[in-house]
Coordinates of C-alpha atoms and ligand atoms in Angstrom, one line a residue:
M1 CA -40.8 -79.5 -164.4
S2 CA -40.4 -77.2 -161.7
T3 CA -42.4 -77.8 -157.8
A4 CA -43.2 -75.2 -155.6
R5 CA -45.3 -75.1 -152.0
L6 CA -48.1 -73.0 -151.4
F7 CA -49.4 -73.0 -147.5
F8 CA -52.4 -70.8 -146.3
D9 CA -54.1 -70.4 -143.0
P10 CA -57.7 -69.5 -142.3
R11 CA -56.4 -67.9 -138.6
L12 CA -54.2 -65.9 -140.3
P13 CA -56.1 -63.4 -141.7
I14 CA -54.5 -60.1 -143.8
G15 CA -57.6 -58.6 -143.8
P16 CA -61.2 -58.5 -145.0
V17 CA -62.0 -58.5 -149.0
N18 CA -63.9 -55.8 -149.9
R19 CA -66.1 -56.0 -152.7
R20 CA -65.1 -52.6 -154.1
V21 CA -61.9 -54.1 -154.5
F22 CA -63.9 -56.1 -157.8
G23 CA -64.6 -52.1 -159.3
S24 CA -63.9 -50.7 -162.4
F25 CA -64.0 -47.3 -164.3
V26 CA -66.3 -45.5 -167.1
E27 CA -64.7 -43.0 -168.7
H28 CA -66.0 -40.2 -171.4
L29 CA -63.0 -41.6 -173.9
G30 CA -63.2 -43.4 -177.3
R31 CA -66.2 -45.9 -177.6
A32 CA -66.7 -46.5 -174.0
V33 CA -69.5 -44.9 -173.8
Y34 CA -71.7 -44.1 -176.9
D35 CA -71.4 -47.4 -178.9
G36 CA -70.0 -48.8 -175.9
I37 CA -72.5 -49.2 -172.9
Y38 CA -75.1 -47.2 -175.6
E39 CA -75.6 -47.8 -178.4
P40 CA -79.7 -46.6 -179.5
G41 CA -80.2 -48.6 -182.8
H42 CA -78.7 -51.6 -181.9
P43 CA -80.5 -54.8 -182.0
S44 CA -80.5 -55.3 -178.4
A45 CA -80.6 -52.4 -177.4
D46 CA -83.9 -51.2 -174.3
E47 CA -85.9 -48.0 -174.2
R48 CA -83.1 -45.8 -173.3
G49 CA -80.3 -46.7 -175.5
F50 CA -78.6 -48.3 -173.7
R51 CA -77.0 -52.3 -175.5
T52 CA -78.8 -54.9 -172.8
D53 CA -76.2 -57.8 -174.9
V54 CA -73.4 -55.6 -172.7
M55 CA -75.5 -55.1 -169.0
E56 CA -75.0 -58.6 -169.2
L57 CA -71.2 -59.0 -169.9
V58 CA -71.0 -56.3 -167.2
T59 CA -73.0 -58.1 -164.9
E60 CA -71.9 -62.1 -165.1
L61 CA -67.9 -60.0 -165.2
G62 CA -69.2 -58.6 -161.7
V63 CA -68.3 -54.7 -161.4
S64 CA -69.2 -54.0 -158.0
A65 CA -68.4 -50.0 -158.1
V66 CA -67.8 -47.2 -161.5
R67 CA -65.9 -45.2 -161.3
Y68 CA -67.0 -42.1 -163.5
P69 CA -67.2 -39.9 -165.5
G70 CA -63.1 -39.7 -166.3
G71 CA -59.8 -39.6 -166.6
N72 CA -58.6 -36.6 -168.2
F73 CA -61.8 -36.1 -169.5
V74 CA -63.4 -34.7 -166.1
S75 CA -60.7 -32.1 -165.7
G76 CA -63.1 -30.0 -168.6
F77 CA -65.9 -30.6 -167.9
R78 CA -68.6 -29.0 -167.0
W79 CA -71.3 -31.5 -165.3
E80 CA -74.1 -28.7 -165.9
D81 CA -74.0 -29.8 -169.1
S82 CA -75.0 -33.1 -168.8
V83 CA -77.7 -32.8 -167.2
G84 CA -81.3 -31.6 -168.1
P85 CA -83.7 -32.0 -171.5
R86 CA -81.0 -33.8 -174.3
D87 CA -81.6 -31.9 -177.0
E88 CA -81.4 -29.1 -175.1
R89 CA -77.7 -30.0 -174.2
P90 CA -74.3 -28.4 -175.5
T91 CA -72.1 -30.6 -178.1
R92 CA -68.3 -29.7 -176.3
L93 CA -64.7 -30.3 -177.0
D94 CA -63.1 -32.9 -175.3
L95 CA -59.2 -31.3 -175.0
A96 CA -58.1 -34.3 -173.0
W97 CA -58.8 -36.7 -175.9
H98 CA -59.1 -34.3 -178.6
S99 CA -62.7 -35.9 -178.6
T100 CA -66.1 -34.1 -179.2
E101 CA -68.7 -34.7 -176.4
S102 CA -72.0 -34.4 -176.9
N103 CA -73.2 -35.0 -173.7
Q104 CA -76.1 -37.0 -174.8
I105 CA -75.3 -39.3 -172.1
G106 CA -74.8 -38.0 -168.5
L107 CA -75.2 -38.6 -164.2
H108 CA -78.9 -39.2 -164.9
E109 CA -78.6 -42.3 -167.6
F110 CA -75.1 -43.4 -166.3
A111 CA -76.7 -44.0 -163.2
S112 CA -80.1 -45.4 -164.6
W113 CA -77.6 -48.0 -166.5
L114 CA -75.4 -48.6 -163.0
E115 CA -78.6 -49.4 -161.2
S116 CA -80.3 -52.0 -164.2
V117 CA -76.2 -53.6 -163.7
G118 CA -76.1 -53.3 -160.2
S119 CA -73.4 -51.6 -159.2
E120 CA -72.4 -48.8 -157.3
L121 CA -71.7 -45.2 -158.3
M122 CA -68.3 -43.5 -157.8
L123 CA -68.5 -40.1 -158.8
A124 CA -65.3 -37.3 -159.5
V125 CA -65.7 -34.1 -159.4
N126 CA -63.3 -31.4 -161.8
L127 CA -60.5 -30.3 -159.3
G128 CA -58.3 -30.1 -162.8
T129 CA -60.3 -26.2 -164.2
R130 CA -62.8 -25.9 -161.6
G131 CA -63.2 -25.3 -158.2
T132 CA -64.9 -26.4 -154.8
L133 CA -68.2 -24.5 -155.5
E134 CA -69.1 -26.6 -158.9
A135 CA -67.9 -30.0 -156.5
L136 CA -70.3 -28.9 -153.9
D137 CA -73.3 -27.8 -157.1
L138 CA -72.2 -31.2 -158.1
L139 CA -73.1 -32.4 -154.7
E140 CA -75.8 -31.2 -153.7
Y141 CA -77.5 -31.8 -156.9
S142 CA -77.0 -35.5 -156.9
N143 CA -77.1 -36.4 -153.7
R144 CA -80.5 -33.5 -151.8
E145 CA -83.1 -34.7 -152.0
S146 CA -84.9 -31.7 -152.0
G147 CA -85.4 -27.9 -150.9
S148 CA -83.2 -26.7 -152.4
A149 CA -82.3 -25.3 -156.1
L150 CA -79.9 -27.7 -157.6
A151 CA -81.9 -30.7 -155.4
D152 CA -85.1 -29.2 -157.1
R153 CA -83.6 -28.8 -160.5
R154 CA -82.7 -33.1 -160.5
I155 CA -86.3 -33.3 -159.8
A156 CA -87.3 -31.4 -162.2
N157 CA -84.5 -33.4 -164.4
G158 CA -86.8 -36.2 -163.4
R159 CA -85.0 -37.7 -160.9
T160 CA -87.1 -38.1 -157.6
E161 CA -84.6 -40.1 -155.1
A162 CA -81.1 -38.2 -154.4
F163 CA -78.2 -40.6 -156.2
D164 CA -77.3 -40.5 -152.7
V165 CA -72.8 -40.9 -154.6
R166 CA -70.8 -42.5 -151.4
M167 CA -67.6 -41.8 -152.7
W168 CA -66.1 -39.0 -154.4
C169 CA -63.3 -38.4 -155.8
L170 CA -61.4 -35.1 -155.7
G171 CA -60.3 -34.5 -159.1
N172 CA -58.0 -36.4 -161.6
E173 CA -54.3 -37.6 -161.9
M174 CA -53.2 -34.4 -161.0
D175 CA -49.4 -35.0 -160.6
G176 CA -49.8 -35.5 -164.6
P177 CA -47.9 -32.6 -166.9
W178 CA -50.9 -33.9 -169.3
Q179 CA -53.6 -33.0 -166.7
L180 CA -55.5 -29.9 -168.1
G181 CA -54.9 -27.6 -164.5
H182 CA -51.9 -30.0 -163.3
R183 CA -50.6 -28.7 -160.0
S184 CA -47.9 -28.9 -157.8
A185 CA -49.1 -31.3 -154.8
D186 CA -48.7 -28.0 -152.3
D187 CA -51.3 -26.9 -154.4
Y188 CA -53.5 -29.4 -155.0
G189 CA -53.0 -31.5 -152.0
K190 CA -54.7 -28.1 -150.4
L191 CA -57.1 -27.2 -152.4
A192 CA -58.3 -31.4 -152.0
A193 CA -58.1 -30.7 -148.7
Q194 CA -60.9 -27.9 -148.7
T195 CA -62.8 -28.9 -151.9
A196 CA -62.7 -32.7 -148.2
R197 CA -63.6 -30.0 -145.8
A198 CA -66.8 -28.4 -147.7
M199 CA -68.2 -31.8 -148.9
R200 CA -68.0 -33.0 -145.1
M201 CA -69.8 -30.0 -144.6
F202 CA -72.9 -31.6 -146.4
D203 CA -72.6 -34.9 -145.2
P204 CA -69.2 -36.1 -143.2
A205 CA -70.4 -39.7 -143.5
L206 CA -68.6 -39.1 -147.3
E207 CA -65.9 -41.7 -148.6
V208 CA -63.5 -39.3 -150.3
V209 CA -60.5 -39.8 -152.1
V210 CA -57.1 -38.0 -153.1
C211 CA -55.5 -38.5 -155.4
G212 CA -52.1 -40.3 -155.6
S213 CA -49.9 -40.5 -157.7
S214 CA -50.3 -41.7 -161.9
S215 CA -47.5 -43.9 -161.8
R216 CA -45.1 -45.4 -159.1
H217 CA -43.1 -44.1 -162.2
M218 CA -43.5 -40.7 -161.6
P219 CA -40.7 -37.9 -160.9
T220 CA -42.4 -36.7 -157.9
F221 CA -43.8 -40.3 -156.6
G222 CA -43.6 -40.4 -152.9
E223 CA -43.5 -36.8 -152.6
W224 CA -46.2 -35.9 -154.2
E225 CA -48.3 -37.9 -151.6
R226 CA -46.1 -37.2 -148.6
V227 CA -47.6 -33.2 -149.4
V228 CA -50.8 -33.7 -150.9
L229 CA -51.2 -35.6 -147.0
S230 CA -49.4 -33.7 -145.4
H231 CA -52.5 -30.8 -146.5
S232 CA -55.7 -33.3 -146.4
Y233 CA -55.0 -36.0 -144.0
D234 CA -57.5 -35.7 -141.9
D235 CA -59.8 -35.3 -144.4
V236 CA -59.7 -37.9 -146.5
D237 CA -60.7 -41.6 -146.7
Y238 CA -58.0 -42.7 -150.0
I239 CA -55.3 -41.3 -151.8
S240 CA -55.9 -42.7 -155.5
C241 CA -52.6 -44.9 -157.3
H242 CA -53.3 -45.9 -160.9
A243 CA -50.9 -48.3 -162.8
Y244 CA -50.9 -49.2 -166.1
Y245 CA -48.4 -52.0 -167.9
E246 CA -47.6 -53.3 -171.0
E247 CA -45.4 -55.7 -172.7
K248 CA -42.4 -53.6 -174.3
N249 CA -40.1 -54.5 -176.4
G250 CA -40.8 -58.4 -176.6
D251 CA -39.2 -58.7 -172.0
L252 CA -42.9 -61.0 -171.5
G253 CA -40.4 -62.2 -168.4
S254 CA -40.6 -58.3 -166.8
F255 CA -43.9 -58.1 -168.7
L256 CA -45.2 -61.1 -166.1
A257 CA -43.6 -60.0 -163.7
S258 CA -46.4 -56.8 -163.8
A259 CA -47.3 -57.8 -160.2
V260 CA -43.4 -57.3 -159.0
D261 CA -44.5 -53.6 -159.7
M262 CA -47.3 -52.8 -157.6
D263 CA -46.8 -55.3 -155.1
A264 CA -44.0 -52.3 -154.4
F265 CA -46.1 -49.3 -155.8
I266 CA -48.5 -50.6 -153.0
E267 CA -46.3 -50.6 -150.1
S268 CA -44.7 -47.6 -150.7
V269 CA -47.7 -46.0 -150.9
V270 CA -49.2 -47.3 -147.4
A271 CA -45.7 -46.6 -145.3
T272 CA -46.0 -42.8 -146.6
I273 CA -49.4 -43.1 -145.3
D274 CA -48.5 -44.1 -142.3
H275 CA -46.0 -41.5 -142.0
V276 CA -47.7 -39.2 -142.6
R277 CA -50.6 -40.4 -140.1
A278 CA -46.9 -40.7 -137.5
V279 CA -46.3 -37.0 -137.9
K280 CA -49.9 -35.7 -137.5
G281 CA -50.6 -38.3 -134.1
S282 CA -54.4 -38.9 -136.3
D283 CA -55.7 -42.4 -135.3
H284 CA -57.3 -41.8 -138.7
V285 CA -56.6 -44.5 -141.3
V286 CA -56.0 -43.9 -144.9
N287 CA -56.5 -46.3 -147.0
I288 CA -56.2 -46.5 -150.9
S289 CA -58.6 -46.9 -153.9
F290 CA -55.9 -48.0 -156.5
D291 CA -58.4 -46.6 -158.7
E292 CA -56.8 -46.9 -162.5
W293 CA -54.9 -50.4 -162.8
N294 CA -54.7 -52.8 -165.9
V295 CA -52.3 -53.7 -169.3
W296 CA -52.6 -50.7 -171.8
Y297 CA -50.2 -50.6 -174.7
N298 CA -50.1 -47.2 -174.4
D299 CA -46.7 -46.9 -177.2
R300 CA -49.6 -47.4 -179.8
F301 CA -51.7 -45.3 -178.6
E302 CA -49.3 -42.3 -178.6
N303 CA -47.7 -43.6 -181.7
V304 CA -50.5 -44.0 -183.9
D305 CA -54.1 -43.9 -182.7
K306 CA -53.7 -40.3 -180.5
I307 CA -55.5 -37.3 -182.3
T308 CA -54.5 -34.5 -183.1
G309 CA -55.1 -31.6 -186.3
A310 CA -57.2 -27.8 -185.1
Q311 CA -60.0 -29.6 -187.8
N312 CA -60.1 -33.0 -186.5
W313 CA -62.5 -33.6 -183.2
P314 CA -64.2 -36.8 -183.9
V315 CA -67.4 -38.2 -182.6
A316 CA -66.5 -41.4 -180.3
P317 CA -63.1 -42.3 -181.9
R318 CA -61.9 -45.9 -181.7
L319 CA -59.5 -45.1 -179.2
L320 CA -57.1 -47.7 -176.8
E321 CA -58.8 -50.8 -178.0
D322 CA -56.8 -52.8 -176.7
S323 CA -56.8 -56.7 -178.2
Y324 CA -56.0 -58.8 -175.0
S325 CA -53.5 -61.5 -175.2
V326 CA -53.3 -64.1 -172.6
A327 CA -50.1 -62.8 -171.1
D328 CA -52.1 -60.4 -170.6
A329 CA -54.7 -62.3 -168.7
V330 CA -52.5 -63.5 -167.0
V331 CA -50.7 -59.9 -165.4
V332 CA -54.4 -58.7 -164.9
G333 CA -55.0 -61.5 -162.7
N334 CA -51.9 -60.9 -160.8
L335 CA -52.6 -57.7 -160.4
L336 CA -55.9 -59.2 -158.6
I337 CA -53.9 -60.6 -156.8
S338 CA -51.2 -58.4 -155.6
L339 CA -54.2 -55.9 -154.1
L340 CA -55.6 -59.1 -152.8
K341 CA -52.6 -59.5 -150.8
R342 CA -53.1 -55.8 -149.2
A343 CA -56.2 -55.9 -148.0
D344 CA -56.0 -54.9 -145.2
R345 CA -55.1 -51.4 -147.4
V346 CA -56.1 -51.8 -150.2
T347 CA -59.7 -51.3 -149.7
S348 CA -61.2 -50.0 -153.8
A349 CA -59.7 -50.7 -157.1
S350 CA -61.1 -50.2 -160.2
L351 CA -60.1 -52.0 -163.9
A352 CA -59.2 -49.5 -165.6
Q353 CA -61.6 -49.5 -167.9
L354 CA -65.0 -51.4 -169.0
V355 CA -65.9 -51.7 -172.4
N356 CA -63.6 -51.1 -175.8
V357 CA -61.6 -48.8 -174.4
I358 CA -58.1 -50.5 -172.3
A359 CA -61.7 -52.9 -171.9
P360 CA -62.8 -56.4 -170.4
I361 CA -65.3 -55.6 -173.5
M362 CA -66.3 -55.1 -176.7
T363 CA -68.5 -54.3 -179.3
E364 CA -69.3 -54.0 -182.6
P365 CA -71.5 -51.2 -183.2
G366 CA -74.6 -53.3 -184.5
G367 CA -72.8 -56.5 -183.7
I368 CA -72.1 -58.6 -181.3
A369 CA -70.2 -58.2 -177.8
W370 CA -67.5 -60.4 -176.6
R371 CA -65.2 -61.4 -173.7
Q372 CA -61.5 -60.7 -173.9
T373 CA -58.5 -62.7 -172.5
T374 CA -58.8 -60.2 -169.4
F375 CA -62.5 -60.8 -168.9
F376 CA -61.9 -63.6 -167.2
P377 CA -59.0 -63.5 -164.1
F378 CA -61.2 -60.5 -163.8
A379 CA -64.6 -61.9 -163.6
L380 CA -64.2 -65.5 -161.5
T381 CA -61.8 -63.7 -159.1
S382 CA -64.4 -61.0 -158.6
A383 CA -67.0 -64.1 -157.6
L384 CA -64.7 -66.2 -155.6
A385 CA -63.5 -63.9 -153.3
A386 CA -64.4 -63.7 -150.5
G387 CA -64.3 -63.4 -146.4
S388 CA -60.7 -62.4 -146.0
A389 CA -57.5 -62.2 -147.7
L390 CA -55.2 -65.3 -145.7
A391 CA -51.2 -64.5 -145.8
T392 CA -49.7 -66.6 -147.8
R393 CA -46.2 -68.1 -148.5
V394 CA -45.1 -69.3 -151.7
E395 CA -42.1 -70.9 -152.4
S396 CA -41.3 -71.0 -155.7
D397 CA -38.2 -70.7 -158.4
S398 CA -37.3 -67.8 -159.4
Y399 CA -35.7 -66.0 -162.3
D400 CA -34.1 -62.8 -163.7
T401 CA -36.4 -60.5 -165.6
E402 CA -34.0 -56.7 -166.8
T403 CA -37.0 -54.6 -165.3
Y404 CA -38.0 -56.1 -161.4
G405 CA -34.6 -58.3 -160.8
R406 CA -34.7 -61.5 -160.2
V407 CA -38.3 -62.7 -159.5
P408 CA -40.4 -66.1 -157.8
V409 CA -42.1 -68.3 -160.7
V410 CA -44.7 -68.1 -158.4
D411 CA -47.5 -65.6 -157.2
A412 CA -51.2 -66.4 -154.8
V413 CA -53.4 -65.3 -153.0
T414 CA -55.8 -67.4 -151.0
T415 CA -59.5 -66.1 -149.2
F416 CA -61.2 -68.0 -147.0
D417 CA -65.8 -67.6 -147.0
E418 CA -65.9 -68.6 -143.3
A419 CA -69.8 -67.9 -144.0
T420 CA -69.6 -70.4 -146.8
G421 CA -66.8 -72.4 -145.9
R422 CA -64.8 -72.0 -149.0
T423 CA -61.4 -71.1 -149.5
S424 CA -60.2 -69.6 -153.3
V425 CA -56.7 -69.5 -154.0
F426 CA -55.9 -67.2 -157.0
V427 CA -52.2 -68.5 -158.2
V428 CA -50.1 -68.2 -162.0
N429 CA -47.0 -69.3 -163.3
R430 CA -45.0 -66.4 -164.8
S431 CA -42.5 -69.3 -166.1
Q432 CA -42.6 -69.3 -170.3
T433 CA -41.6 -72.7 -170.6
E434 CA -41.9 -74.6 -167.5
T435 CA -45.0 -76.3 -165.7
V436 CA -44.8 -75.8 -162.3
S437 CA -46.1 -78.9 -160.0
L438 CA -48.2 -77.0 -156.8
A439 CA -48.2 -78.2 -153.7
F440 CA -50.2 -77.1 -150.7
D441 CA -50.9 -77.4 -147.4
L442 CA -54.3 -79.0 -146.2
T443 CA -53.7 -78.6 -142.6
G444 CA -55.9 -75.6 -141.5
L445 CA -59.2 -76.8 -142.8
G446 CA -60.6 -79.2 -142.2
A447 CA -62.3 -81.7 -144.3
V448 CA -62.3 -81.0 -148.1
T449 CA -66.1 -82.0 -149.7
D450 CA -65.7 -80.9 -152.5
A451 CA -62.5 -79.1 -154.8
R452 CA -62.1 -77.7 -157.9
A453 CA -59.8 -75.2 -160.3
Q454 CA -59.7 -74.1 -163.6
T455 CA -57.2 -72.4 -165.8
L456 CA -56.6 -69.6 -168.3
T457 CA -53.4 -70.5 -170.8
D458 CA -53.0 -71.7 -174.2
D459 CA -50.3 -73.0 -176.0
D460 CA -50.1 -69.2 -177.6
A461 CA -49.0 -67.0 -175.0
Y462 CA -50.3 -63.9 -177.7
A463 CA -54.0 -66.1 -178.4
A464 CA -56.4 -63.3 -178.1
N465 CA -60.0 -62.9 -178.8
T466 CA -61.5 -60.9 -181.6
L467 CA -64.3 -60.4 -183.6
A468 CA -63.6 -62.3 -186.1
D469 CA -62.9 -65.3 -184.0
P470 CA -64.9 -63.6 -180.6
E471 CA -64.5 -67.3 -178.2
R472 CA -60.7 -68.5 -179.4
V473 CA -59.8 -68.4 -175.2
A474 CA -61.8 -69.2 -171.9
M475 CA -61.0 -71.2 -169.2
R476 CA -60.8 -74.5 -168.5
P477 CA -61.2 -77.4 -165.8
N478 CA -57.9 -78.0 -164.6
D479 CA -58.1 -82.2 -165.1
T480 CA -54.7 -82.0 -162.5
L481 CA -55.6 -81.1 -159.5
A482 CA -55.1 -84.2 -157.2
L483 CA -56.2 -83.9 -152.7
T484 CA -55.0 -86.6 -149.7
D485 CA -56.3 -86.1 -146.5
A486 CA -53.6 -83.1 -145.4
A487 CA -52.6 -81.5 -148.7
G488 CA -52.6 -80.9 -152.2
S489 CA -51.2 -80.4 -155.5
I490 CA -51.4 -79.0 -158.9
D491 CA -50.0 -78.3 -162.2
L492 CA -49.9 -75.2 -163.4
P493 CA -48.9 -74.4 -167.3
P494 CA -46.1 -72.1 -168.5
V495 CA -47.7 -68.6 -169.3
S496 CA -51.2 -69.4 -167.2
W497 CA -53.5 -68.9 -164.5
T498 CA -55.4 -70.9 -162.1
V499 CA -58.4 -70.2 -159.5
I500 CA -58.8 -73.4 -156.7
T501 CA -62.3 -73.7 -155.3
L502 CA -62.1 -75.5 -151.9
Q503 CA -65.1 -76.2 -149.9
T504 CA -65.6 -77.1 -146.5
A505 CA -68.3 -77.4 -144.0
P506 CA -69.4 -74.0 -143.6
Ligands
AHR1 O1 -58.2 -45.0 -168.7 C1 -56.8 -43.7 -169.6 C2 -56.4 -42.7 -168.5 O2 -54.9 -43.0 -167.8 C3 -57.3 -41.8 -168.1 O3 -58.2 -40.8 -168.6 C4 -56.4 -41.5 -167.1 O4 -57.2 -40.9 -165.8 C5 -55.2 -42.7 -167.0 O5 -54.3 -41.3 -167.8

């Protein structure tokens, strides 16, 4: 057994925990929408055709906001196709995913679903194959109350109240050569700035997200952010980051340290934002919307699932349906720790995605819906991280990885909610072999009246929840938690994610 020590203090906040950090993402891709959230023939479907078993799981997951409708899909999307009488909506080819889109679910239906699960709508506009005017049209249709052609069209389509969407993404992954309408940073930066300015002529309070890099490993990373922000800095509130991780070539040690990459990504983007701000002499602060992040076995998509063939345009195919292991969930929990460690600058984030497509929730047509392993760290972090993220110092052993060099075995972040008196410690043990005995200092807290811990772990790091065995993996109480007046300790099993909650007087 190795040892580690943790220090935190409620007097040293990093920044408020923004609920928007617990956002997710639903794209018209695979079975995310059709045969995912929407399955009219399913026994649990409500009168709108939405699966209520899925809605219950989404609510339990604690998703604050949902980015929609893409993703790569949005760069070929005509929003007008997806509103109005359903029997008049056109069927289109979705070039991004080589699929057929029926448009049976669109803005109205999705907004209605979000209202049922209590999440905010975050809309992406198409800046790949469309431009400023179409973005303005969608904005008028969505947010103008009445008295203009598009607001009145929305009302005629059955929605009297405006959708009042606050967060708008200016396209998707425009740095990626795979993107329909992919552009240079210079071209995109100008278009994004022009579109943001125009949208804000309608409503100056809109929160606008400009596209950053689709990975820290893109050849244009860094320069893309600098150039795009040099055009758009004062017109936007966020720049996006996207990051997906997967275990490659059986290298579990590197994979478990994926959050090291996310930490470096965030630090570099913050530095670039602040560089542009300094050059411009601006008082405005741009933050990060980490609006796609997760574990994604992209190799499997590229080599097995990818759809090709001129005549092959399936409806709602099984795409990106990764089955997640305990190790994957530990990485997801660790990525959430990274987001919270920069709560001062990462003020919005979206787990990509929500149902069936690289998702914490899976469904079987006509059958059950179940929680993947990754469901648990997300749901518990969303439920228990509140108030402020605290500066959290970890002293632990380290280990060598092929990808990231030497990395700490333990990573953690703490949040403290003054209103409820609750401190939550989120911690991972990345060791594949050793339990870590973690000691933590309690001197900054008042008297702890209740303390508990739950751990996600398994003797088999590759154990997963599946259709055949949907409850194989679950959170377990960690009974090794021990407290004295000034300190606490807990054993963290190998490859584990743990949350400790400490209750003091509010
Ligand atoms: O989430 C799946 C895809 O990953 C999204 O469509 C795209 O934005 C990213 O490359």
